[in-house]
Coordinates of C-alpha atoms in Angstrom, one line a residue:
Chain A
M1 CA 76.8 -22.8 -34.2
D2 CA 80.1 -24.6 -34.4
R3 CA 80.9 -27.6 -32.3
R4 CA 83.1 -25.7 -29.8
A5 CA 80.4 -23.1 -29.1
F6 CA 77.9 -26.0 -28.6
I7 CA 80.2 -27.7 -26.2
K8 CA 80.7 -24.5 -24.2
I9 CA 77.0 -23.7 -24.0
G10 CA 76.1 -27.3 -23.3
G11 CA 78.8 -27.6 -20.6
A12 CA 77.6 -24.4 -18.9
L13 CA 74.0 -25.6 -18.9
T14 CA 75.0 -29.0 -17.4
I15 CA 77.1 -27.5 -14.7
G16 CA 74.3 -25.1 -13.8
T17 CA 71.8 -27.9 -13.7
V18 CA 73.9 -30.1 -11.4
L19 CA 74.8 -27.2 -9.1
G20 CA 71.2 -26.0 -8.9
Q21 CA 69.9 -29.5 -8.1
G22 CA 72.7 -30.1 -5.5
F23 CA 71.8 -26.9 -3.7
Q24 CA 68.2 -27.8 -3.7
F25 CA 68.9 -31.2 -2.2
Y26 CA 71.1 -29.6 0.4
Q27 CA 68.4 -27.2 1.3
A28 CA 65.7 -29.9 1.4
V29 CA 67.8 -32.0 3.8
A30 CA 68.5 -28.9 6.0
D31 CA 64.8 -28.0 6.0
S32 CA 63.6 -31.5 7.0
K33 CA 66.1 -31.6 9.8
G34 CA 64.9 -28.3 11.2
E35 CA 61.3 -29.6 11.3
K36 CA 62.0 -32.7 13.2
T37 CA 63.7 -30.9 16.0
S38 CA 61.0 -28.2 16.6
A39 CA 58.4 -28.8 19.3
L40 CA 54.9 -29.9 18.5
A41 CA 52.2 -27.2 18.8
K42 CA 49.8 -27.5 21.7
N43 CA 46.6 -27.6 19.8
K44 CA 45.1 -29.9 17.2
W45 CA 42.0 -28.4 15.8
G46 CA 39.2 -30.7 14.6
M47 CA 35.6 -30.7 13.9
L48 CA 32.6 -32.8 14.7
I49 CA 29.3 -32.8 12.8
D50 CA 26.2 -34.4 14.3
L51 CA 24.2 -35.4 11.3
N52 CA 21.1 -36.0 13.4
K53 CA 21.0 -32.3 14.1
C54 CA 21.8 -31.2 10.6
D55 CA 18.7 -29.9 8.8
A56 CA 18.7 -31.0 5.1
G57 CA 17.2 -27.8 3.9
C58 CA 19.6 -25.5 5.9
T59 CA 22.6 -24.0 4.2
A60 CA 23.7 -21.7 6.9
C61 CA 27.2 -23.1 7.1
V62 CA 27.7 -22.9 3.3
D63 CA 26.3 -19.3 3.1
A64 CA 28.4 -18.2 6.1
C65 CA 31.6 -19.6 4.5
R66 CA 30.9 -17.9 1.2
K67 CA 30.4 -14.6 3.0
E68 CA 33.4 -15.0 5.3
N69 CA 35.9 -16.1 2.7
N70 CA 34.4 -14.3 -0.3
V71 CA 34.0 -17.7 -2.1
P72 CA 32.5 -16.9 -5.4
L73 CA 30.0 -18.7 -7.6
F74 CA 30.7 -18.3 -11.3
G75 CA 27.4 -19.8 -12.4
D76 CA 29.4 -22.6 -13.9
K77 CA 28.7 -25.8 -12.0
E78 CA 31.8 -27.6 -13.0
R79 CA 34.1 -24.7 -12.1
D80 CA 32.5 -23.1 -9.1
I81 CA 34.6 -22.9 -5.9
H82 CA 33.3 -24.8 -2.9
W83 CA 35.0 -24.7 0.5
I84 CA 32.1 -26.5 2.2
R85 CA 29.1 -28.0 0.5
K86 CA 26.2 -30.2 1.5
A87 CA 25.9 -33.6 -0.1
S88 CA 22.9 -35.8 -0.1
V89 CA 23.9 -39.4 0.8
K90 CA 21.8 -42.5 0.8
Q91 CA 22.2 -46.2 0.8
K92 CA 21.6 -48.2 -2.4
F93 CA 18.5 -49.7 -0.9
P94 CA 14.8 -49.3 -1.7
N95 CA 13.2 -46.3 0.0
A96 CA 16.5 -45.5 1.7
R97 CA 16.6 -42.3 3.8
E98 CA 18.5 -39.4 2.3
Q99 CA 21.0 -37.8 4.6
S100 CA 22.4 -34.3 4.3
V101 CA 26.1 -34.3 4.9
P102 CA 28.3 -31.2 5.1
L103 CA 31.6 -31.9 3.3
L104 CA 34.7 -29.8 3.8
C105 CA 38.4 -30.3 3.9
N106 CA 39.2 -32.9 6.5
H107 CA 42.5 -31.3 7.6
C108 CA 44.1 -34.8 7.6
E109 CA 47.0 -35.7 9.7
N110 CA 48.4 -37.5 6.7
P111 CA 47.2 -35.3 4.0
A112 CA 47.6 -36.7 0.5
C113 CA 47.6 -33.2 -1.0
V114 CA 50.6 -32.2 1.1
Q115 CA 52.3 -35.5 0.2
V116 CA 52.2 -34.7 -3.5
C117 CA 52.7 -30.9 -3.6
P118 CA 56.0 -30.3 -5.4
T119 CA 56.6 -26.9 -3.9
M120 CA 55.3 -27.5 -0.4
A121 CA 52.7 -24.7 -1.0
S122 CA 50.3 -27.1 0.7
F123 CA 51.4 -27.7 4.2
V124 CA 50.2 -28.6 7.7
R125 CA 50.4 -25.8 10.2
K126 CA 51.7 -26.8 13.7
D127 CA 48.1 -26.8 15.0
G128 CA 47.1 -29.3 12.3
I129 CA 45.4 -27.0 9.9
V130 CA 46.1 -27.9 6.3
L131 CA 46.8 -24.6 4.4
V132 CA 47.8 -23.5 0.9
D133 CA 50.4 -20.8 0.4
K134 CA 48.8 -19.1 -2.6
H135 CA 52.0 -17.2 -3.3
R136 CA 54.0 -20.4 -3.7
C137 CA 51.3 -22.5 -5.4
I138 CA 52.2 -23.0 -9.1
G139 CA 48.7 -24.2 -10.0
C140 CA 49.8 -27.7 -11.1
R141 CA 46.6 -29.2 -9.5
Y142 CA 48.4 -32.5 -8.4
C143 CA 46.8 -32.0 -4.9
M144 CA 43.3 -32.1 -6.5
I145 CA 44.2 -35.4 -8.1
A146 CA 45.5 -36.8 -4.8
C147 CA 42.7 -35.6 -2.4
P148 CA 40.1 -38.3 -2.0
Y149 CA 37.6 -35.8 -0.5
K150 CA 37.3 -33.4 -3.4
A151 CA 38.1 -30.7 -0.9
R152 CA 39.9 -28.5 -3.3
S153 CA 38.9 -26.1 -6.0
F154 CA 41.0 -24.5 -8.7
V155 CA 40.4 -20.8 -9.3
F156 CA 39.5 -21.0 -13.0
K157 CA 38.6 -17.4 -13.5
E158 CA 39.6 -13.9 -12.3
T159 CA 37.2 -12.6 -9.7
H160 CA 37.1 -9.3 -7.8
D161 CA 34.6 -10.2 -5.0
W162 CA 36.4 -9.0 -1.9
T163 CA 33.8 -8.0 0.6
N164 CA 35.6 -9.4 3.7
K165 CA 38.9 -7.7 3.8
D166 CA 40.1 -9.9 6.7
V167 CA 41.0 -12.6 4.1
P168 CA 43.3 -12.1 1.2
K169 CA 42.0 -11.2 -2.2
R170 CA 41.6 -14.2 -4.5
M171 CA 43.9 -14.8 -7.4
H172 CA 43.2 -17.1 -10.3
G173 CA 45.4 -20.0 -11.4
V174 CA 46.0 -21.4 -7.9
V175 CA 44.3 -24.1 -5.8
E176 CA 42.3 -23.3 -2.7
K177 CA 40.2 -24.9 -0.1
C178 CA 38.7 -24.6 3.4
D179 CA 41.3 -23.2 5.8
L180 CA 39.1 -23.7 8.9
C181 CA 38.8 -19.8 9.0
V182 CA 42.4 -19.7 10.2
H183 CA 42.2 -15.9 10.5
R184 CA 39.3 -16.3 13.0
I185 CA 40.9 -19.1 14.9
D186 CA 44.0 -16.9 15.4
K187 CA 41.7 -14.3 17.0
G188 CA 40.2 -16.9 19.3
Q189 CA 37.0 -17.3 17.3
K190 CA 35.4 -20.3 15.8
P191 CA 35.1 -21.0 12.0
A192 CA 32.3 -19.1 10.4
C193 CA 30.4 -22.2 9.5
V194 CA 30.4 -23.5 13.1
E195 CA 29.2 -20.1 14.4
A196 CA 26.4 -19.9 11.7
C197 CA 25.3 -23.5 12.5
A198 CA 24.9 -22.5 16.2
N199 CA 23.1 -19.3 15.3
A200 CA 20.7 -21.3 13.1
N201 CA 19.8 -23.1 16.3
N202 CA 21.1 -26.4 14.9
G203 CA 24.3 -26.7 16.8
A204 CA 25.3 -29.6 14.6
M205 CA 28.9 -28.5 14.2
V206 CA 31.4 -28.6 17.0
F207 CA 34.8 -27.1 16.7
G208 CA 37.6 -27.6 19.2
D209 CA 41.0 -29.0 20.3
L210 CA 41.4 -32.7 19.8
N211 CA 44.6 -32.6 22.0
D212 CA 42.6 -31.5 25.0
P213 CA 40.7 -34.4 26.5
E214 CA 38.5 -32.0 28.4
S215 CA 37.3 -30.1 25.3
G216 CA 33.7 -30.4 24.2
I217 CA 34.7 -32.1 20.9
S218 CA 37.0 -34.6 22.6
K219 CA 34.3 -35.6 25.0
L220 CA 31.7 -36.0 22.2
I221 CA 34.1 -38.1 20.2
A222 CA 35.0 -40.3 23.2
N223 CA 31.3 -40.9 24.1
N224 CA 29.7 -41.4 20.7
A225 CA 29.8 -43.7 17.7
V226 CA 31.8 -41.4 15.5
Q227 CA 32.9 -41.9 11.9
Q228 CA 35.3 -40.3 9.6
I229 CA 35.0 -40.3 5.8
R230 CA 37.1 -43.0 4.2
A231 CA 39.2 -43.6 7.3
D232 CA 40.4 -46.8 5.6
L233 CA 42.6 -44.7 3.3
G234 CA 44.8 -44.0 6.4
L235 CA 44.9 -40.2 6.0
K236 CA 43.6 -39.6 9.5
P237 CA 40.9 -37.0 8.7
K238 CA 40.1 -34.6 11.5
V239 CA 36.4 -34.1 10.7
Y240 CA 34.3 -36.5 12.6
Y241 CA 30.6 -37.4 12.0
I242 CA 27.9 -38.6 14.4
G243 CA 25.0 -40.5 12.9
M244 CA 26.4 -41.3 9.5
Chain B
M1 CA 83.9 -47.9 -42.3
K2 CA 83.7 -44.6 -40.4
I3 CA 80.3 -42.9 -40.5
Q4 CA 80.4 -39.3 -41.7
F5 CA 78.0 -37.0 -40.0
T6 CA 77.2 -33.7 -41.8
T7 CA 74.8 -30.9 -41.4
I8 CA 72.0 -30.4 -44.0
E9 CA 72.2 -27.5 -46.3
G10 CA 68.9 -26.0 -45.3
K11 CA 68.6 -23.4 -48.0
S12 CA 65.8 -24.9 -50.1
F13 CA 62.4 -23.4 -50.5
Q14 CA 60.8 -26.4 -48.8
F15 CA 63.1 -25.9 -45.8
Y16 CA 62.0 -22.4 -45.3
A17 CA 58.4 -23.2 -46.1
I18 CA 58.3 -25.9 -43.4
L19 CA 59.9 -23.4 -40.9
V20 CA 57.3 -20.8 -41.6
I21 CA 54.4 -23.2 -41.3
L22 CA 55.7 -24.6 -38.0
S23 CA 56.3 -21.1 -36.7
I24 CA 52.7 -20.1 -37.3
L25 CA 51.5 -23.2 -35.5
A26 CA 53.9 -22.6 -32.6
A27 CA 52.8 -18.9 -32.3
A28 CA 49.1 -20.1 -32.2
G29 CA 50.0 -22.6 -29.5
L30 CA 51.8 -20.0 -27.4
Y31 CA 48.9 -17.6 -27.8
A32 CA 46.5 -20.2 -26.5
S33 CA 48.8 -20.8 -23.5
Y34 CA 48.9 -17.1 -22.9
R35 CA 45.1 -16.9 -22.9
M36 CA 45.0 -19.8 -20.4
F37 CA 47.4 -18.0 -18.1
E38 CA 46.0 -14.5 -18.4
G39 CA 42.3 -15.2 -18.2
G40 CA 42.2 -18.5 -16.4
H41 CA 41.6 -22.1 -17.3
Y42 CA 37.9 -21.7 -17.7
I43 CA 38.5 -21.5 -21.5
T44 CA 39.8 -25.1 -21.4
G45 CA 37.8 -28.3 -21.0
M46 CA 39.2 -28.8 -17.5
T47 CA 37.0 -28.6 -14.5
N48 CA 37.2 -29.1 -10.7
Q49 CA 36.3 -32.7 -11.4
V50 CA 38.8 -33.1 -14.2
P51 CA 41.7 -30.8 -13.2
W52 CA 44.1 -32.5 -15.6
G53 CA 43.3 -32.3 -19.2
F54 CA 45.0 -32.7 -22.6
P55 CA 48.2 -30.8 -21.7
I56 CA 49.1 -33.5 -19.1
V57 CA 48.2 -36.2 -21.6
M58 CA 50.6 -34.6 -24.1
A59 CA 53.3 -34.1 -21.4
V60 CA 53.3 -37.8 -20.5
Y61 CA 53.2 -38.7 -24.2
L62 CA 56.1 -36.5 -25.1
I63 CA 58.2 -37.6 -22.2
G64 CA 57.6 -41.2 -23.2
L65 CA 58.6 -40.5 -26.8
S66 CA 61.8 -38.9 -25.4
A67 CA 62.6 -41.8 -23.1
G68 CA 62.1 -44.3 -25.9
S69 CA 64.3 -42.2 -28.2
L70 CA 67.1 -42.0 -25.7
V71 CA 67.1 -45.8 -25.1
L72 CA 67.2 -46.3 -28.9
S73 CA 70.2 -44.0 -29.2
S74 CA 72.1 -46.3 -26.9
L75 CA 71.4 -49.5 -29.0
S76 CA 74.8 -49.1 -30.7
S77 CA 76.9 -47.8 -27.8
V78 CA 75.5 -49.9 -25.0
F79 CA 73.9 -52.9 -26.6
G80 CA 76.5 -53.4 -29.3
K81 CA 74.2 -53.0 -32.2
K82 CA 76.8 -51.1 -34.3
E83 CA 74.6 -50.7 -37.3
Y84 CA 72.3 -48.4 -35.3
K85 CA 75.0 -45.9 -34.7
V86 CA 73.8 -44.0 -37.8
F87 CA 70.8 -42.6 -35.9
S88 CA 72.2 -42.4 -32.4
R89 CA 72.9 -38.6 -32.6
V90 CA 69.5 -37.8 -34.0
A91 CA 67.9 -40.0 -31.3
V92 CA 69.7 -38.2 -28.5
Y93 CA 69.0 -34.7 -29.9
L94 CA 65.3 -35.7 -30.4
A95 CA 65.2 -37.1 -26.8
A96 CA 66.3 -33.8 -25.4
L97 CA 63.9 -31.8 -27.5
L98 CA 60.9 -34.1 -26.7
L99 CA 61.6 -33.9 -23.0
M100 CA 61.8 -30.1 -23.1
A101 CA 58.5 -30.2 -25.0
G102 CA 57.0 -32.4 -22.3
L103 CA 58.1 -30.0 -19.7
M104 CA 56.7 -27.1 -21.7
S105 CA 53.4 -28.9 -21.8
I106 CA 53.4 -29.3 -18.1
T107 CA 54.5 -25.8 -17.1
L108 CA 52.3 -24.0 -19.6
D109 CA 49.4 -25.9 -18.1
W110 CA 50.1 -24.6 -14.6
G111 CA 47.8 -21.9 -13.3
R112 CA 50.9 -19.8 -12.6
P113 CA 53.6 -20.6 -15.2
D114 CA 55.3 -17.4 -14.2
R115 CA 56.3 -19.3 -11.1
L116 CA 58.5 -21.6 -13.1
M117 CA 61.4 -21.5 -10.8
I118 CA 59.6 -22.4 -7.6
P119 CA 59.8 -26.2 -8.0
F120 CA 63.5 -25.7 -8.4
T121 CA 63.9 -23.9 -5.1
Y122 CA 61.8 -26.2 -2.9
F123 CA 62.0 -29.9 -2.8
N124 CA 59.3 -32.2 -1.4
F125 CA 60.8 -35.6 -0.9
N126 CA 57.4 -37.2 -1.0
S127 CA 56.2 -35.6 -4.2
M128 CA 56.8 -37.4 -7.5
F129 CA 56.6 -34.0 -9.1
S130 CA 59.6 -32.9 -7.1
W131 CA 61.5 -36.0 -8.0
N132 CA 60.7 -35.5 -11.6
A133 CA 61.8 -31.9 -11.6
F134 CA 65.2 -33.3 -10.6
L135 CA 65.1 -36.3 -12.9
Y136 CA 64.0 -34.2 -15.9
S137 CA 66.6 -31.5 -15.5
A138 CA 69.4 -33.9 -15.0
Y139 CA 68.1 -35.9 -18.1
I140 CA 68.5 -32.8 -20.3
G141 CA 72.0 -32.4 -18.9
I142 CA 72.8 -36.1 -19.7
C143 CA 71.5 -35.7 -23.2
V144 CA 73.8 -32.6 -23.8
V145 CA 76.9 -34.4 -22.4
Y146 CA 76.0 -37.5 -24.4
L147 CA 75.7 -35.5 -27.6
M148 CA 79.0 -33.7 -26.8
A149 CA 80.8 -37.0 -26.3
M150 CA 79.3 -38.2 -29.7
F151 CA 80.5 -35.1 -31.5
A152 CA 84.0 -35.6 -30.0
E153 CA 83.9 -39.2 -31.1
K154 CA 85.1 -40.4 -27.7
E155 CA 83.8 -44.0 -28.0
K156 CA 84.4 -45.2 -24.4
L157 CA 82.9 -42.1 -23.0
V158 CA 79.9 -42.5 -25.3
T159 CA 79.4 -46.0 -24.0
F160 CA 79.6 -44.9 -20.4
I161 CA 77.2 -42.0 -20.8
G162 CA 75.0 -44.2 -22.9
A163 CA 74.6 -46.6 -20.1
V164 CA 73.8 -43.8 -17.7
A165 CA 71.3 -42.4 -20.2
V166 CA 69.5 -45.7 -20.5
I167 CA 69.2 -46.0 -16.7
W168 CA 68.1 -42.4 -16.4
A169 CA 65.5 -42.8 -19.2
V170 CA 64.0 -45.7 -17.3
A171 CA 64.1 -43.7 -14.1
V172 CA 62.5 -40.7 -15.7
H173 CA 59.7 -42.6 -17.2
S174 CA 59.1 -44.8 -14.2
G175 CA 58.8 -41.5 -12.3
T176 CA 56.3 -40.2 -14.8
G177 CA 54.3 -43.4 -14.4
A178 CA 54.5 -43.1 -10.7
I179 CA 52.9 -39.6 -10.8
F180 CA 49.7 -41.5 -11.5
G181 CA 50.5 -45.0 -10.0
F182 CA 51.2 -43.5 -6.6
I183 CA 47.8 -41.8 -6.3
H184 CA 46.1 -44.0 -3.8
A185 CA 42.8 -42.1 -3.7
R186 CA 41.8 -43.1 -7.2
E187 CA 41.4 -46.8 -8.0
L188 CA 42.0 -46.3 -11.7
Y189 CA 45.4 -44.7 -11.1
H190 CA 46.7 -46.6 -8.2
S191 CA 48.8 -49.4 -9.7
P192 CA 52.4 -50.7 -9.5
L193 CA 52.1 -51.6 -13.1
L194 CA 51.9 -48.1 -14.4
A195 CA 55.6 -47.4 -14.2
P196 CA 56.7 -50.5 -16.2
S197 CA 53.8 -50.2 -18.6
F198 CA 54.9 -46.5 -19.2
I199 CA 58.4 -47.8 -20.1
A200 CA 56.9 -50.3 -22.6
A201 CA 54.7 -47.6 -24.2
A202 CA 57.8 -45.3 -24.3
L203 CA 59.8 -48.0 -26.2
S204 CA 57.0 -48.7 -28.7
S205 CA 56.1 -45.1 -29.4
G206 CA 59.8 -44.1 -29.4
T207 CA 60.6 -46.8 -32.0
G208 CA 57.6 -45.9 -34.1
L209 CA 58.7 -42.3 -34.1
M210 CA 62.3 -43.1 -34.9
I211 CA 61.2 -45.1 -38.0
L212 CA 59.1 -42.2 -39.2
I213 CA 61.9 -39.7 -38.5
L214 CA 64.5 -41.8 -40.3
L215 CA 62.3 -42.4 -43.4
G216 CA 61.3 -38.7 -43.4
T217 CA 64.7 -37.0 -43.0
F218 CA 66.6 -39.4 -45.3
K219 CA 64.0 -39.0 -48.0
F220 CA 64.0 -35.2 -47.7
T221 CA 67.7 -34.9 -47.7
N222 CA 68.2 -37.5 -50.5
R223 CA 70.6 -39.5 -48.5
P224 CA 70.7 -43.3 -48.9
L225 CA 68.9 -45.3 -46.2
D226 CA 69.4 -49.1 -45.9
N227 CA 66.0 -50.8 -45.7
R228 CA 67.5 -53.4 -43.4
L229 CA 67.9 -50.7 -40.7
I230 CA 64.1 -50.0 -40.8
L231 CA 63.4 -53.8 -40.9
G232 CA 65.5 -54.3 -37.7
L233 CA 63.7 -51.4 -35.9
S234 CA 60.3 -52.8 -37.1
K235 CA 61.1 -56.1 -35.5
L236 CA 61.8 -54.3 -32.2
L237 CA 58.6 -52.4 -32.6
S238 CA 56.5 -55.5 -33.1
G239 CA 57.9 -56.9 -29.8
F240 CA 57.2 -53.7 -27.9
I241 CA 53.6 -53.6 -29.1
L242 CA 53.0 -57.0 -27.6
I243 CA 54.6 -56.0 -24.3
V244 CA 52.3 -52.9 -24.1
L245 CA 49.3 -55.1 -24.9
Y246 CA 50.3 -57.6 -22.2
F247 CA 50.5 -54.9 -19.5
I248 CA 47.1 -53.5 -20.5
F249 CA 45.6 -56.9 -20.5
I250 CA 46.9 -58.0 -17.1
E251 CA 46.2 -54.6 -15.4
N252 CA 42.5 -54.6 -16.6
L253 CA 42.0 -58.3 -15.8
T254 CA 43.3 -57.8 -12.3
R255 CA 41.0 -54.8 -11.7
F256 CA 38.0 -56.7 -13.2
Y257 CA 38.6 -59.6 -10.9
A258 CA 38.0 -57.5 -7.8
F259 CA 34.3 -57.1 -7.1
G260 CA 34.9 -53.7 -5.5
L261 CA 36.6 -52.4 -8.6
R262 CA 34.2 -53.9 -11.2
E263 CA 32.1 -50.8 -11.5
A264 CA 35.1 -48.6 -12.1
E265 CA 36.5 -51.2 -14.5
H266 CA 33.3 -51.4 -16.5
Y267 CA 33.2 -47.7 -16.7
Y268 CA 36.8 -47.7 -17.9
L269 CA 36.3 -50.2 -20.6
F270 CA 32.8 -49.7 -21.8
E271 CA 31.3 -46.3 -20.9
G272 CA 31.9 -42.8 -22.2
L273 CA 34.1 -41.3 -24.8
H274 CA 37.3 -42.6 -23.3
S275 CA 36.2 -46.3 -23.9
K276 CA 36.1 -45.5 -27.6
V277 CA 39.5 -44.1 -27.4
F278 CA 40.6 -47.3 -25.7
W279 CA 39.1 -49.7 -28.1
I280 CA 39.5 -47.8 -31.4
G281 CA 42.5 -45.7 -30.6
L282 CA 44.7 -48.0 -28.5
I283 CA 43.6 -51.6 -29.1
L284 CA 42.7 -51.5 -32.8
T285 CA 44.7 -48.6 -34.3
G286 CA 47.6 -48.7 -31.8
S287 CA 48.1 -52.4 -31.3
I288 CA 46.2 -55.0 -33.3
I289 CA 46.5 -53.5 -36.8
P290 CA 50.1 -52.5 -36.6
A291 CA 51.0 -55.9 -35.0
A292 CA 49.2 -57.7 -37.8
I293 CA 51.1 -55.6 -40.4
L294 CA 54.4 -56.3 -38.7
F295 CA 53.9 -60.0 -38.3
F296 CA 52.2 -60.7 -41.6
P297 CA 54.9 -61.9 -44.1
K298 CA 53.5 -60.0 -47.1
T299 CA 53.6 -56.6 -45.4
N300 CA 56.3 -56.9 -42.8
K301 CA 59.1 -56.3 -45.3
S302 CA 57.5 -53.4 -47.1
I303 CA 58.7 -50.0 -46.1
P304 CA 55.3 -48.2 -46.7
W305 CA 53.5 -50.8 -44.6
I306 CA 56.1 -50.5 -41.8
A307 CA 55.7 -46.7 -42.0
L308 CA 52.0 -47.0 -41.7
A309 CA 52.3 -49.4 -38.7
S310 CA 54.8 -47.0 -37.0
F311 CA 52.4 -44.1 -37.5
M312 CA 49.5 -46.1 -36.0
V313 CA 51.6 -47.0 -33.0
V314 CA 52.6 -43.4 -32.5
I315 CA 48.9 -42.4 -32.5
G316 CA 47.9 -45.4 -30.5
V317 CA 50.2 -44.6 -27.6
L318 CA 48.8 -41.1 -27.5
A319 CA 45.4 -42.8 -27.1
E320 CA 46.9 -44.9 -24.3
R321 CA 48.1 -41.8 -22.5
Y322 CA 44.6 -40.3 -22.8
I323 CA 42.9 -43.3 -21.3
I324 CA 45.4 -43.4 -18.5
V325 CA 45.0 -39.7 -17.5
I326 CA 41.3 -38.9 -18.1
P327 CA 38.9 -41.7 -17.0
A328 CA 40.5 -41.9 -13.5
Q329 CA 39.2 -38.3 -13.1
T330 CA 35.9 -38.5 -14.8
Y331 CA 35.0 -41.5 -12.6
P332 CA 33.7 -40.1 -9.4
L333 CA 35.7 -40.3 -6.2
D334 CA 34.3 -43.0 -3.9
Q335 CA 33.8 -41.0 -0.7
F336 CA 30.9 -43.1 0.6
P337 CA 31.6 -46.7 -0.6
G338 CA 28.3 -48.5 -1.4
K339 CA 26.2 -45.3 -1.1
E340 CA 24.7 -42.9 -3.6
V341 CA 26.0 -39.3 -3.3
S342 CA 24.9 -36.1 -5.0
S343 CA 25.7 -32.4 -4.4
V344 CA 26.1 -29.0 -6.0
F345 CA 29.8 -29.8 -6.3
L346 CA 28.9 -32.8 -8.4
D347 CA 30.0 -35.3 -5.8
G348 CA 29.3 -38.8 -7.0
A349 CA 28.6 -37.7 -10.6
Y350 CA 30.4 -38.9 -13.7
A351 CA 32.2 -36.0 -15.3
N352 CA 32.7 -35.1 -18.9
Y353 CA 35.8 -34.0 -20.5
L354 CA 36.3 -32.7 -24.0
I355 CA 39.6 -31.4 -25.4
S356 CA 39.1 -27.7 -25.9
L357 CA 40.5 -25.6 -28.8
P358 CA 43.1 -23.8 -26.6
E359 CA 44.4 -27.2 -25.3
A360 CA 44.6 -28.6 -28.8
A361 CA 46.3 -25.5 -30.2
Q362 CA 48.8 -25.6 -27.3
A363 CA 49.6 -29.3 -28.1
V364 CA 50.0 -28.7 -31.8
G365 CA 52.1 -25.6 -31.0
I366 CA 54.5 -27.5 -28.8
V367 CA 54.9 -30.3 -31.4
A368 CA 55.6 -27.5 -33.9
I369 CA 58.3 -26.1 -31.7
V370 CA 59.9 -29.6 -31.6
G371 CA 59.8 -29.6 -35.4
I372 CA 61.4 -26.2 -35.7
M373 CA 64.2 -27.1 -33.2
F374 CA 64.7 -30.5 -34.9
I375 CA 65.2 -29.1 -38.4
L376 CA 67.3 -26.2 -37.2
G377 CA 69.4 -28.8 -35.3
L378 CA 69.9 -30.8 -38.5
K379 CA 71.1 -27.6 -40.1
L380 CA 73.4 -26.4 -37.3
L381 CA 74.7 -29.6 -35.8
E382 CA 76.3 -32.7 -37.4
L383 CA 73.5 -35.0 -36.5
L384 CA 72.7 -36.8 -39.7
P385 CA 75.0 -39.3 -41.5
T386 CA 75.7 -38.9 -45.1
E387 CA 74.4 -42.4 -45.7
A388 CA 72.9 -45.0 -43.5
V389 CA 74.0 -48.2 -45.1
I390 CA 74.8 -51.5 -43.3
H391 CA 78.1 -52.8 -44.6
D392 CA 78.2 -56.5 -44.4
T393 CA 81.7 -56.5 -43.0
E394 CA 80.5 -54.6 -39.9
K395 CA 77.8 -57.0 -39.1
K396 CA 79.0 -59.9 -37.1

């Protein structure tokens, strides 16, 4: 390659880079303006879990979630996908009581995952549900680094489990997590875990609208000592716990 | 005296032999990347607890080497060190290659590298990755223009672009440090010191690499190289090593002082495989021994000793990148401060991470691609001076 050719190719690349980036900036500014002017959605979905009613041996919520969302187990503990799991939590104190705590995505108002996502594949829907656009996710896993709740799983392996056709087929190489059964919410139903918990006669999980002061969940939050996980981080998680 | 830059002949048996060997390594690396993409990342050492493995370590490392190299290229044009002009072209060319290699390491690590263009079509103002996509692509553009100005021998333009390049290199590598430093959920990442300490590591590793590249290319091409050039760079290197050490010292001491972070800090320094990488890789190999070589009067004027020290720094900074990226993930997230947690999802458990064969192959392959592009560049572009000799009249 002679010098002239190098300069030509180099110049073309540089101009392309600058133009491309400029366009991207323009678009980003335009997008952000659009969002600020649009109205807020009416609902703000949240969840409340009464740990006093949660049975340590019961996995109804976890099983229902796996069935509803075809969440597979690969038999590889470190790479299995979990949308909701039950953790055992106890104080560092002699003979401390073990508590069974269902853990899922907290659908934060200030989600750290959305903050870091370079493509905005992770986003907050108008009703407060944090979702992942699996067609836009590039699988960089920055969200998994940023989330303090370990709510996210990477799909490490191809899987063809697709029993519930109401939800999209899983693809490998992207990140996923609890979507509060958004497909059910849009049909006016409750998340599968909440329904299963009620059917197991525990009724430990309450789902509802935090914007409506008359909703069951709002009343329970108003009248109980509730706690969120790591509220000190300022992410404003929307999963509340009683009895933690 | 005007410096003559010429291409290398590149027709010898060794030249083609090196190309063939590097090509085989590159092909193996690309095959490993393809397997990760096609079958999924379960073949790597990465897990849901350690989602970032060796490719991210390599990416940060390569980007650091690039930033260091770009700053060195401007020593002559911006900082008035005229004697260093001899390697300014090589340094810019290398900076562009290393940055592209870093980007390759990141993108080939994505679950969906086929979606390469998506980060360029969406911009999240809050994401350091988005900012870096912008900083990195403009960086490559700056390198190209810089090189073009050098080829055209436009001194004033070179000085101007050189200044832009230095600022951009600092911005790029601060941005890289901020990828980790901004992560407020993990105590071993969240630190305002990460950005400046990344710059320090970039300068030390970049200088170490430049010494090795100069010694290697001039020896291979039988062109004369003035020892005083290497001695000058080695003085810079010894200073950079101390700055890196200082940042590491103050960062760890600060963390250790806080009772709440002491458990994490103890884990960081004394438990698991990464603590050995810290003490043996970074502190001993990467800092203390090379600093001793470069400060001890009997060794600090010997080219072989300086080469050894440079090599150790280049390895030591790779170790530093490893201990920045990995232990913050293997240490469990503190979801319930002061309480014990366990679950099927391994909440509260210390994770293990081992570099897998595909990750290692990918890293070697990417370095091989840099090697191929570098020696092809020497053959096609006028990067290397016919001689690198300091003329005493030039030095003022």
